[in-house]
PDB file of C-alpha atoms in Angstrom:
ATOM      1  CA  MET A   1     -20.523  10.881 -42.917  1.00 50.00           C
ATOM      2  CA  LYS A   2     -20.208  14.546 -41.995  1.00 47.00           C
ATOM      3  CA  PRO A   3     -16.987  15.759 -40.313  1.00 45.00           C
ATOM      4  CA  GLU A   4     -18.904  16.649 -37.135  1.00 44.00           C
ATOM      5  CA  GLU A   5     -20.425  13.165 -36.937  1.00 45.00           C
ATOM      6  CA  ARG A   6     -17.037  11.574 -37.569  1.00 47.00           C
ATOM      7  CA  THR A   7     -15.478  13.607 -34.750  1.00 48.00           C
ATOM      8  CA  VAL A   8     -18.213  12.603 -32.296  1.00 47.00           C
ATOM      9  CA  ARG A   9     -17.918   8.955 -33.344  1.00 54.00           C
ATOM     10  CA  ASN A  10     -14.133   8.950 -32.887  1.00 49.00           C
ATOM     11  CA  THR A  11     -14.500  10.558 -29.462  1.00 47.00           C
ATOM     12  CA  ILE A  12     -16.952   7.853 -28.348  1.00 51.00           C
ATOM     13  CA  ILE A  13     -14.653   5.100 -29.645  1.00 54.00           C
ATOM     14  CA  ARG A  14     -11.654   6.599 -27.840  1.00 55.00           C
ATOM     15  CA  TYR A  15     -13.666   6.891 -24.629  1.00 59.00           C
ATOM     16  CA  ARG A  16     -14.758   3.245 -24.778  1.00 64.00           C
ATOM     17  CA  SER A  17     -11.269   2.012 -25.597  1.00 72.00           C
ATOM     18  CA  PHE A  18      -9.907   4.172 -22.762  1.00 73.00           C
ATOM     19  CA  ARG A  19     -12.134   2.348 -20.274  1.00 75.00           C
ATOM     20  CA  TYR A  20     -10.943  -1.047 -21.484  1.00 80.00           C
ATOM     21  CA  ALA A  21      -7.333   0.135 -21.531  1.00 83.00           C
ATOM     22  CA  LEU A  22      -7.596   1.272 -17.910  1.00 86.00           C
ATOM     23  CA  VAL A  23      -8.756  -2.187 -16.844  1.00 88.00           C
ATOM     24  CA  LEU A  24      -5.831  -3.831 -18.635  1.00 90.00           C
ATOM     25  CA  GLU A  25      -3.436  -1.291 -17.158  1.00 92.00           C
ATOM     26  CA  GLY A  26      -4.984  -1.952 -13.750  1.00 92.00           C
ATOM     27  CA  ILE A  27      -4.135  -5.640 -14.142  1.00 94.00           C
ATOM     28  CA  ALA A  28      -0.553  -4.746 -15.078  1.00 94.00           C
ATOM     29  CA  VAL A  29      -0.254  -2.340 -12.139  1.00 95.00           C
ATOM     30  CA  GLY A  30      -1.713  -4.977  -9.815  1.00 94.00           C
ATOM     31  CA  ALA A  31       0.917  -7.488 -10.894  1.00 95.00           C
ATOM     32  CA  ILE A  32       3.808  -5.015 -10.562  1.00 95.00           C
ATOM     33  CA  SER A  33       2.690  -3.402  -7.298  1.00 94.00           C
ATOM     34  CA  GLY A  34       1.761  -6.800  -5.904  1.00 93.00           C
ATOM     35  CA  ALA A  35       5.234  -8.139  -6.662  1.00 94.00           C
ATOM     36  CA  VAL A  36       6.872  -5.139  -4.954  1.00 94.00           C
ATOM     37  CA  VAL A  37       4.740  -5.445  -1.808  1.00 93.00           C
ATOM     38  CA  VAL A  38       5.140  -9.233  -1.720  1.00 93.00           C
ATOM     39  CA  ALA A  39       8.914  -8.728  -1.766  1.00 93.00           C
ATOM     40  CA  PHE A  40       8.506  -6.196   1.061  1.00 91.00           C
ATOM     41  CA  ARG A  41       6.415  -8.668   3.090  1.00 89.00           C
ATOM     42  CA  TYR A  42       8.895 -11.470   2.502  1.00 90.00           C
ATOM     43  CA  LEU A  43      11.875  -9.368   3.587  1.00 89.00           C
ATOM     44  CA  ILE A  44       9.963  -8.175   6.658  1.00 86.00           C
ATOM     45  CA  GLY A  45       9.329 -11.806   7.598  1.00 84.00           C
ATOM     46  CA  CYS A  46      13.014 -12.629   7.185  1.00 86.00           C
ATOM     47  CA  THR A  47      14.124  -9.675   9.319  1.00 86.00           C
ATOM     48  CA  ASP A  48      11.533 -10.515  11.976  1.00 83.00           C
ATOM     49  CA  THR A  49      12.850 -14.070  12.230  1.00 85.00           C
ATOM     50  CA  LEU A  50      16.411 -12.762  12.390  1.00 86.00           C
ATOM     51  CA  LEU A  51      15.439 -10.240  15.087  1.00 85.00           C
ATOM     52  CA  HIS A  52      13.981 -12.944  17.332  1.00 85.00           C
ATOM     53  CA  ARG A  53      17.139 -15.024  16.946  1.00 88.00           C
ATOM     54  CA  ILE A  54      19.331 -12.032  17.791  1.00 86.00           C
ATOM     55  CA  LEU A  55      17.281 -11.200  20.888  1.00 84.00           C
ATOM     56  CA  ALA A  56      17.398 -14.821  22.040  1.00 87.00           C
ATOM     57  CA  TYR A  57      21.162 -14.851  21.522  1.00 85.00           C
ATOM     58  CA  GLY A  58      21.501 -11.590  23.464  1.00 84.00           C
ATOM     59  CA  GLN A  59      19.589 -13.049  26.416  1.00 84.00           C
ATOM     60  CA  ALA A  60      21.982 -15.978  26.576  1.00 86.00           C
ATOM     61  CA  ASN A  61      25.131 -13.929  25.842  1.00 86.00           C
ATOM     62  CA  HIS A  62      25.068 -10.584  27.616  1.00 86.00           C
ATOM     63  CA  TRP A  63      28.309  -9.443  25.995  1.00 88.00           C
ATOM     64  CA  PHE A  64      26.377  -9.132  22.720  1.00 85.00           C
ATOM     65  CA  ILE A  65      24.059  -6.418  24.081  1.00 85.00           C
ATOM     66  CA  PRO A  66      26.518  -3.512  23.469  1.00 88.00           C
ATOM     67  CA  VAL A  67      27.148  -4.884  19.981  1.00 88.00           C
ATOM     68  CA  TRP A  68      23.412  -4.907  19.304  1.00 86.00           C
ATOM     69  CA  PHE A  69      23.086  -1.286  20.438  1.00 89.00           C
ATOM     70  CA  ALA A  70      25.918  -0.365  18.076  1.00 91.00           C
ATOM     71  CA  ILE A  71      24.062  -2.105  15.244  1.00 87.00           C
ATOM     72  CA  LEU A  72      20.916  -0.144  16.142  1.00 87.00           C
ATOM     73  CA  ALA A  73      22.890   3.110  16.033  1.00 89.00           C
ATOM     74  CA  VAL A  74      24.247   2.294  12.570  1.00 89.00           C
ATOM     75  CA  ALA A  75      20.762   1.363  11.352  1.00 87.00           C
ATOM     76  CA  ALA A  76      19.368   4.638  12.738  1.00 86.00           C
ATOM     77  CA  LEU A  77      22.102   6.549  10.913  1.00 91.00           C
ATOM     78  CA  ILE A  78      21.287   4.806   7.634  1.00 89.00           C
ATOM     79  CA  VAL A  79      17.564   5.540   8.009  1.00 87.00           C
ATOM     80  CA  THR A  80      18.385   9.195   8.778  1.00 88.00           C
ATOM     81  CA  LEU A  81      20.483   9.422   5.612  1.00 91.00           C
ATOM     82  CA  LEU A  82      17.651   7.877   3.603  1.00 89.00           C
ATOM     83  CA  LEU A  83      15.252  10.480   5.023  1.00 88.00           C
ATOM     84  CA  LYS A  84      17.628  13.258   4.003  1.00 89.00           C
ATOM     85  CA  TRP A  85      17.965  11.721   0.545  1.00 91.00           C
ATOM     86  CA  ASP A  86      14.185  11.689   0.116  1.00 86.00           C
ATOM     87  CA  PRO A  87      12.112  13.293   2.917  1.00 86.00           C
ATOM     88  CA  LEU A  88       8.867  12.078   1.307  1.00 85.00           C
ATOM     89  CA  ILE A  89       9.437   8.553   2.638  1.00 84.00           C
ATOM     90  CA  SER A  90       8.752   9.721   6.197  1.00 83.00           C
ATOM     91  CA  GLY A  91       5.679   8.562   8.084  1.00 76.00           C
ATOM     92  CA  SER A  92       3.168   6.126   6.715  1.00 79.00           C
ATOM     93  CA  GLY A  93       3.312   7.519   3.185  1.00 82.00           C
ATOM     94  CA  ILE A  94      -0.459   7.800   2.806  1.00 84.00           C
ATOM     95  CA  PRO A  95      -0.564  11.648   3.009  1.00 85.00           C
ATOM     96  CA  GLN A  96       2.113  11.757   0.301  1.00 89.00           C
ATOM     97  CA  ILE A  97      -0.066   9.673  -2.002  1.00 89.00           C
ATOM     98  CA  GLU A  98      -3.048  11.928  -1.324  1.00 87.00           C
ATOM     99  CA  GLY A  99      -0.866  14.941  -2.153  1.00 87.00           C
ATOM    100  CA  GLU A 100       0.229  13.223  -5.361  1.00 88.00           C
ATOM    101  CA  ILE A 101      -3.378  12.673  -6.428  1.00 87.00           C
ATOM    102  CA  MET A 102      -4.273  16.312  -5.653  1.00 86.00           C
ATOM    103  CA  GLY A 103      -1.308  17.523  -7.699  1.00 83.00           C
ATOM    104  CA  GLU A 104       0.508  19.104  -4.750  1.00 86.00           C
ATOM    105  CA  LEU A 105       3.429  16.647  -4.724  1.00 83.00           C
ATOM    106  CA  ASP A 106       5.553  15.056  -7.410  1.00 84.00           C
ATOM    107  CA  GLN A 107       7.458  12.183  -5.836  1.00 87.00           C
ATOM    108  CA  ARG A 108      10.409  10.618  -7.590  1.00 89.00           C
ATOM    109  CA  TRP A 109       9.035   7.126  -7.793  1.00 90.00           C
ATOM    110  CA  TRP A 110      12.347   5.287  -8.087  1.00 91.00           C
ATOM    111  CA  ARG A 111      13.845   7.084  -5.093  1.00 91.00           C
ATOM    112  CA  VAL A 112      10.780   6.473  -2.952  1.00 90.00           C
ATOM    113  CA  LEU A 113      10.766   2.786  -3.890  1.00 91.00           C
ATOM    114  CA  ALA A 114      14.421   2.314  -2.998  1.00 91.00           C
ATOM    115  CA  ALA A 115      14.424   4.446   0.165  1.00 91.00           C
ATOM    116  CA  LYS A 116      11.069   3.276   1.521  1.00 90.00           C
ATOM    117  CA  LEU A 117      11.925  -0.364   0.932  1.00 89.00           C
ATOM    118  CA  GLY A 118      15.341  -0.096   2.554  1.00 87.00           C
ATOM    119  CA  GLY A 119      14.272   2.186   5.395  1.00 87.00           C
ATOM    120  CA  GLY A 120      11.166   0.177   6.181  1.00 85.00           C
ATOM    121  CA  ILE A 121      13.025  -3.117   6.335  1.00 86.00           C
ATOM    122  CA  LEU A 122      15.771  -1.616   8.503  1.00 86.00           C
ATOM    123  CA  SER A 123      13.264  -0.037  10.895  1.00 84.00           C
ATOM    124  CA  LEU A 124      11.168  -3.173  11.245  1.00 80.00           C
ATOM    125  CA  GLY A 125      14.262  -5.341  11.443  1.00 78.00           C
ATOM    126  CA  CYS A 126      15.474  -3.324  14.420  1.00 79.00           C
ATOM    127  CA  GLY A 127      12.214  -3.808  16.267  1.00 75.00           C
ATOM    128  CA  LEU A 128      10.701  -0.363  15.734  1.00 73.00           C
ATOM    129  CA  SER A 129       6.930  -0.028  15.721  1.00 66.00           C
ATOM    130  CA  LEU A 130       6.097   0.417  12.048  1.00 67.00           C
ATOM    131  CA  GLY A 131       3.106  -1.228  10.445  1.00 72.00           C
ATOM    132  CA  ARG A 132       3.226  -2.408   6.856  1.00 79.00           C
ATOM    133  CA  GLU A 133      -0.056  -0.796   5.770  1.00 82.00           C
ATOM    134  CA  GLY A 134       1.281   2.690   5.007  1.00 82.00           C
ATOM    135  CA  PRO A 135       4.589   1.601   3.450  1.00 87.00           C
ATOM    136  CA  SER A 136       2.807  -1.004   1.310  1.00 90.00           C
ATOM    137  CA  ILE A 137       0.362   1.605   0.014  1.00 91.00           C
ATOM    138  CA  GLN A 138       3.139   4.052  -0.849  1.00 92.00           C
ATOM    139  CA  LEU A 139       5.262   1.325  -2.447  1.00 93.00           C
ATOM    140  CA  GLY A 140       2.329   0.113  -4.529  1.00 93.00           C
ATOM    141  CA  ALA A 141       1.429   3.634  -5.622  1.00 93.00           C
ATOM    142  CA  MET A 142       5.006   4.492  -6.582  1.00 94.00           C
ATOM    143  CA  ALA A 143       5.375   1.253  -8.521  1.00 95.00           C
ATOM    144  CA  ALA A 144       2.240   2.302 -10.406  1.00 94.00           C
ATOM    145  CA  LYS A 145       3.680   5.760 -11.020  1.00 94.00           C
ATOM    146  CA  GLY A 146       6.830   4.168 -12.379  1.00 93.00           C
ATOM    147  CA  PHE A 147       4.713   2.079 -14.761  1.00 94.00           C
ATOM    148  CA  SER A 148       2.865   5.238 -15.819  1.00 91.00           C
ATOM    149  CA  ARG A 149       6.042   7.212 -16.465  1.00 91.00           C
ATOM    150  CA  LEU A 150       7.779   4.399 -18.336  1.00 91.00           C
ATOM    151  CA  THR A 151       4.732   3.887 -20.574  1.00 88.00           C
ATOM    152  CA  LYS A 152       4.251   7.677 -20.947  1.00 87.00           C
ATOM    153  CA  ARG A 153       0.679   7.900 -19.702  1.00 87.00           C
ATOM    154  CA  VAL A 154      -1.103  11.268 -19.504  1.00 83.00           C
ATOM    155  CA  LYS A 155      -1.490  12.958 -16.110  1.00 85.00           C
ATOM    156  CA  THR A 156      -5.162  12.074 -15.624  1.00 83.00           C
ATOM    157  CA  GLU A 157      -4.468   8.447 -16.433  1.00 86.00           C
ATOM    158  CA  GLU A 158      -1.453   8.463 -14.129  1.00 89.00           C
ATOM    159  CA  LYS A 159      -3.592   9.531 -11.166  1.00 90.00           C
ATOM    160  CA  VAL A 160      -5.949   6.629 -11.811  1.00 90.00           C
ATOM    161  CA  LEU A 161      -3.011   4.227 -11.998  1.00 92.00           C
ATOM    162  CA  ILE A 162      -1.546   5.594  -8.750  1.00 93.00           C
ATOM    163  CA  THR A 163      -4.897   4.935  -7.091  1.00 92.00           C
ATOM    164  CA  CYS A 164      -4.800   1.415  -8.535  1.00 93.00           C
ATOM    165  CA  GLY A 165      -1.302   0.975  -7.121  1.00 93.00           C
ATOM    166  CA  ALA A 166      -2.422   2.075  -3.663  1.00 93.00           C
ATOM    167  CA  SER A 167      -5.306  -0.384  -3.838  1.00 93.00           C
ATOM    168  CA  ALA A 168      -2.977  -3.165  -4.972  1.00 93.00           C
ATOM    169  CA  GLY A 169      -0.475  -2.352  -2.222  1.00 92.00           C
ATOM    170  CA  LEU A 170      -3.008  -2.693   0.576  1.00 92.00           C
ATOM    171  CA  SER A 171      -4.483  -5.801  -1.031  1.00 91.00           C
ATOM    172  CA  ALA A 172      -1.102  -7.538  -1.200  1.00 90.00           C
ATOM    173  CA  ALA A 173      -0.139  -6.432   2.314  1.00 88.00           C
ATOM    174  CA  PHE A 174      -3.097  -8.109   4.028  1.00 87.00           C
ATOM    175  CA  ASN A 175      -4.651 -10.399   1.386  1.00 86.00           C
ATOM    176  CA  ALA A 176      -7.643  -8.043   1.455  1.00 86.00           C
ATOM    177  CA  PRO A 177      -8.708  -7.014  -2.072  1.00 89.00           C
ATOM    178  CA  ILE A 178     -12.041  -5.492  -1.008  1.00 91.00           C
ATOM    179  CA  ALA A 179     -10.357  -3.388   1.681  1.00 89.00           C
ATOM    180  CA  GLY A 180      -7.818  -2.220  -0.885  1.00 89.00           C
ATOM    181  CA  ILE A 181     -10.535  -1.102  -3.291  1.00 90.00           C
ATOM    182  CA  LEU A 182     -12.581   0.735  -0.660  1.00 89.00           C
ATOM    183  CA  PHE A 183      -9.536   2.402   0.889  1.00 87.00           C
ATOM    184  CA  SER A 184      -8.188   3.712  -2.399  1.00 85.00           C
ATOM    185  CA  LEU A 185     -11.558   5.102  -3.472  1.00 84.00           C
ATOM    186  CA  GLU A 186     -12.556   6.669  -0.153  1.00 82.00           C
ATOM    187  CA  GLU A 187      -9.225   7.797   1.289  1.00 81.00           C
ATOM    188  CA  VAL A 188      -6.807   8.239  -1.612  1.00 79.00           C
ATOM    189  CA  HIS A 189      -8.766   9.382  -4.652  1.00 75.00           C
ATOM    190  CA  LYS A 190     -11.939  10.633  -2.911  1.00 74.00           C
ATOM    191  CA  HIS A 191     -13.793  10.390  -6.205  1.00 75.00           C
ATOM    192  CA  ILE A 192     -15.729   7.489  -7.663  1.00 80.00           C
ATOM    193  CA  SER A 193     -16.257   6.770 -11.348  1.00 82.00           C
ATOM    194  CA  PRO A 194     -16.926   3.533 -13.255  1.00 83.00           C
ATOM    195  CA  GLU A 195     -13.455   3.626 -14.808  1.00 83.00           C
ATOM    196  CA  LEU A 196     -11.762   4.119 -11.455  1.00 86.00           C
ATOM    197  CA  VAL A 197     -13.773   1.378  -9.752  1.00 89.00           C
ATOM    198  CA  LEU A 198     -13.134  -1.172 -12.505  1.00 90.00           C
ATOM    199  CA  SER A 199      -9.420  -0.447 -12.789  1.00 91.00           C
ATOM    200  CA  SER A 200      -8.965  -0.481  -8.988  1.00 92.00           C
ATOM    201  CA  MET A 201     -10.816  -3.788  -8.772  1.00 93.00           C
ATOM    202  CA  ALA A 202      -8.613  -5.251 -11.495  1.00 94.00           C
ATOM    203  CA  ALA A 203      -5.445  -4.067  -9.738  1.00 94.00           C
ATOM    204  CA  SER A 204      -6.533  -5.184  -6.271  1.00 94.00           C
ATOM    205  CA  ILE A 205      -7.661  -8.651  -7.358  1.00 94.00           C
ATOM    206  CA  THR A 206      -4.522  -9.200  -9.442  1.00 95.00           C
ATOM    207  CA  SER A 207      -2.330  -8.103  -6.537  1.00 94.00           C
ATOM    208  CA  ASP A 208      -4.181 -10.441  -4.188  1.00 92.00           C
ATOM    209  CA  PHE A 209      -3.661 -13.282  -6.679  1.00 93.00           C
ATOM    210  CA  VAL A 210       0.093 -12.608  -6.700  1.00 94.00           C
ATOM    211  CA  SER A 211       0.210 -12.461  -2.894  1.00 92.00           C
ATOM    212  CA  ARG A 212      -1.775 -15.663  -2.398  1.00 90.00           C
ATOM    213  CA  ASN A 213       0.437 -17.553  -4.828  1.00 90.00           C
ATOM    214  CA  VAL A 214       3.461 -16.634  -2.706  1.00 88.00           C
ATOM    215  CA  PHE A 215       2.112 -16.718   0.862  1.00 84.00           C
ATOM    216  CA  GLY A 216      -0.826 -19.076   0.395  1.00 80.00           C
ATOM    217  CA  LEU A 217      -4.416 -18.761   1.594  1.00 74.00           C
ATOM    218  CA  LYS A 218      -3.609 -18.485   5.286  1.00 71.00           C
ATOM    219  CA  PRO A 219      -5.135 -15.279   6.716  1.00 65.00           C
ATOM    220  CA  VAL A 220      -2.800 -12.567   8.004  1.00 60.00           C
ATOM    221  CA  PHE A 221      -4.822 -12.157  11.212  1.00 59.00           C
ATOM    222  CA  THR A 222      -6.499 -15.168  12.820  1.00 63.00           C
ATOM    223  CA  PHE A 223      -9.319 -14.768  15.330  1.00 63.00           C
ATOM    224  CA  HIS A 224     -10.706 -17.664  17.349  1.00 70.00           C
ATOM    225  CA  ILE A 225     -14.337 -17.211  18.389  1.00 69.00           C
ATOM    226  CA  THR A 226     -14.977 -19.212  21.541  1.00 70.00           C
ATOM    227  CA  HIS A 227     -18.693 -18.466  21.830  1.00 74.00           C
ATOM    228  CA  MET A 228     -21.391 -16.546  20.004  1.00 78.00           C
ATOM    229  CA  MET A 229     -22.637 -13.183  21.217  1.00 77.00           C
ATOM    230  CA  PRO A 230     -26.251 -13.165  22.425  1.00 82.00           C
ATOM    231  CA  LEU A 231     -28.621 -10.887  20.528  1.00 82.00           C
ATOM    232  CA  SER A 232     -29.227  -8.805  23.657  1.00 82.00           C
ATOM    233  CA  THR A 233     -25.640  -7.463  23.502  1.00 84.00           C
ATOM    234  CA  TYR A 234     -25.835  -6.155  19.925  1.00 85.00           C
ATOM    235  CA  GLY A 235     -27.084  -2.796  21.184  1.00 87.00           C
ATOM    236  CA  HIS A 236     -23.905  -2.439  23.234  1.00 88.00           C
ATOM    237  CA  VAL A 237     -21.863  -3.066  20.090  1.00 88.00           C
ATOM    238  CA  LEU A 238     -23.660  -0.197  18.316  1.00 91.00           C
ATOM    239  CA  ILE A 239     -22.924   2.150  21.218  1.00 92.00           C
ATOM    240  CA  LEU A 240     -19.284   1.021  21.241  1.00 92.00           C
ATOM    241  CA  GLY A 241     -19.016   1.702  17.509  1.00 91.00           C
ATOM    242  CA  ALA A 242     -20.445   5.212  17.945  1.00 93.00           C
ATOM    243  CA  LEU A 243     -18.010   5.979  20.788  1.00 94.00           C
ATOM    244  CA  ILE A 244     -15.018   4.706  18.816  1.00 92.00           C
ATOM    245  CA  GLY A 245     -16.100   6.776  15.812  1.00 90.00           C
ATOM    246  CA  LEU A 246     -16.381   9.877  18.017  1.00 92.00           C
ATOM    247  CA  MET A 247     -12.912   9.249  19.449  1.00 91.00           C
ATOM    248  CA  GLY A 248     -11.551   8.887  15.932  1.00 85.00           C
ATOM    249  CA  VAL A 249     -13.037  12.239  14.912  1.00 86.00           C
ATOM    250  CA  LEU A 250     -11.658  13.971  18.006  1.00 87.00           C
ATOM    251  CA  THR A 251      -8.140  12.606  17.542  1.00 81.00           C
ATOM    252  CA  THR A 252      -7.785  13.367  13.816  1.00 68.00           C
TER     253      THR A 252
END
């Protein structure tokens, strides 16, 4: 075999093995990111239960109200210190992940994991309005970045794994693997390739498997349909969808 043919053959073999390796790494990232987000969900549930008990106690014992405000002040101080320690934990965390993929940010994954986890639990535990979608995505992505750095992956591979982590984070947060895949491809990476799709699917499904084994098959949001919509109203639904889409464009 000529040297040129051998070089081409080795390149093809490396490319094929790279695709398979990404799928296996996606499974690993899904398990790790899923475990992190599951822990986040569990702690949120514990703090929510504790918050309701505290509020009920405060209603029955008015003397506790000043104490509760003092606790809120201490919690706010801790969250402020966490923000000063790592400003990149502010907000939902989704823009930070997009900046990471574009190469404009280089987050310290271990600091973001610690600060986002602690700050998010404190904020939610104090009754602040903070959804778990954004924090779960950032936590999943940073867990994936940690896996990439510890296993010494190349930069291109790391970006794929971060996308997998974001997909796994959303999947574990809401038991929604398909939503996790679509979100990571459309919003985070903004580029679709067979390798990215397969690895994101592997991560999202694995993360969902971890989440369902902890929280069960019960849906996060339950809707009760009392009656079916008549076909004559479907046109109104299309108009409503167009108006909501227009409002979304105008407000973003």
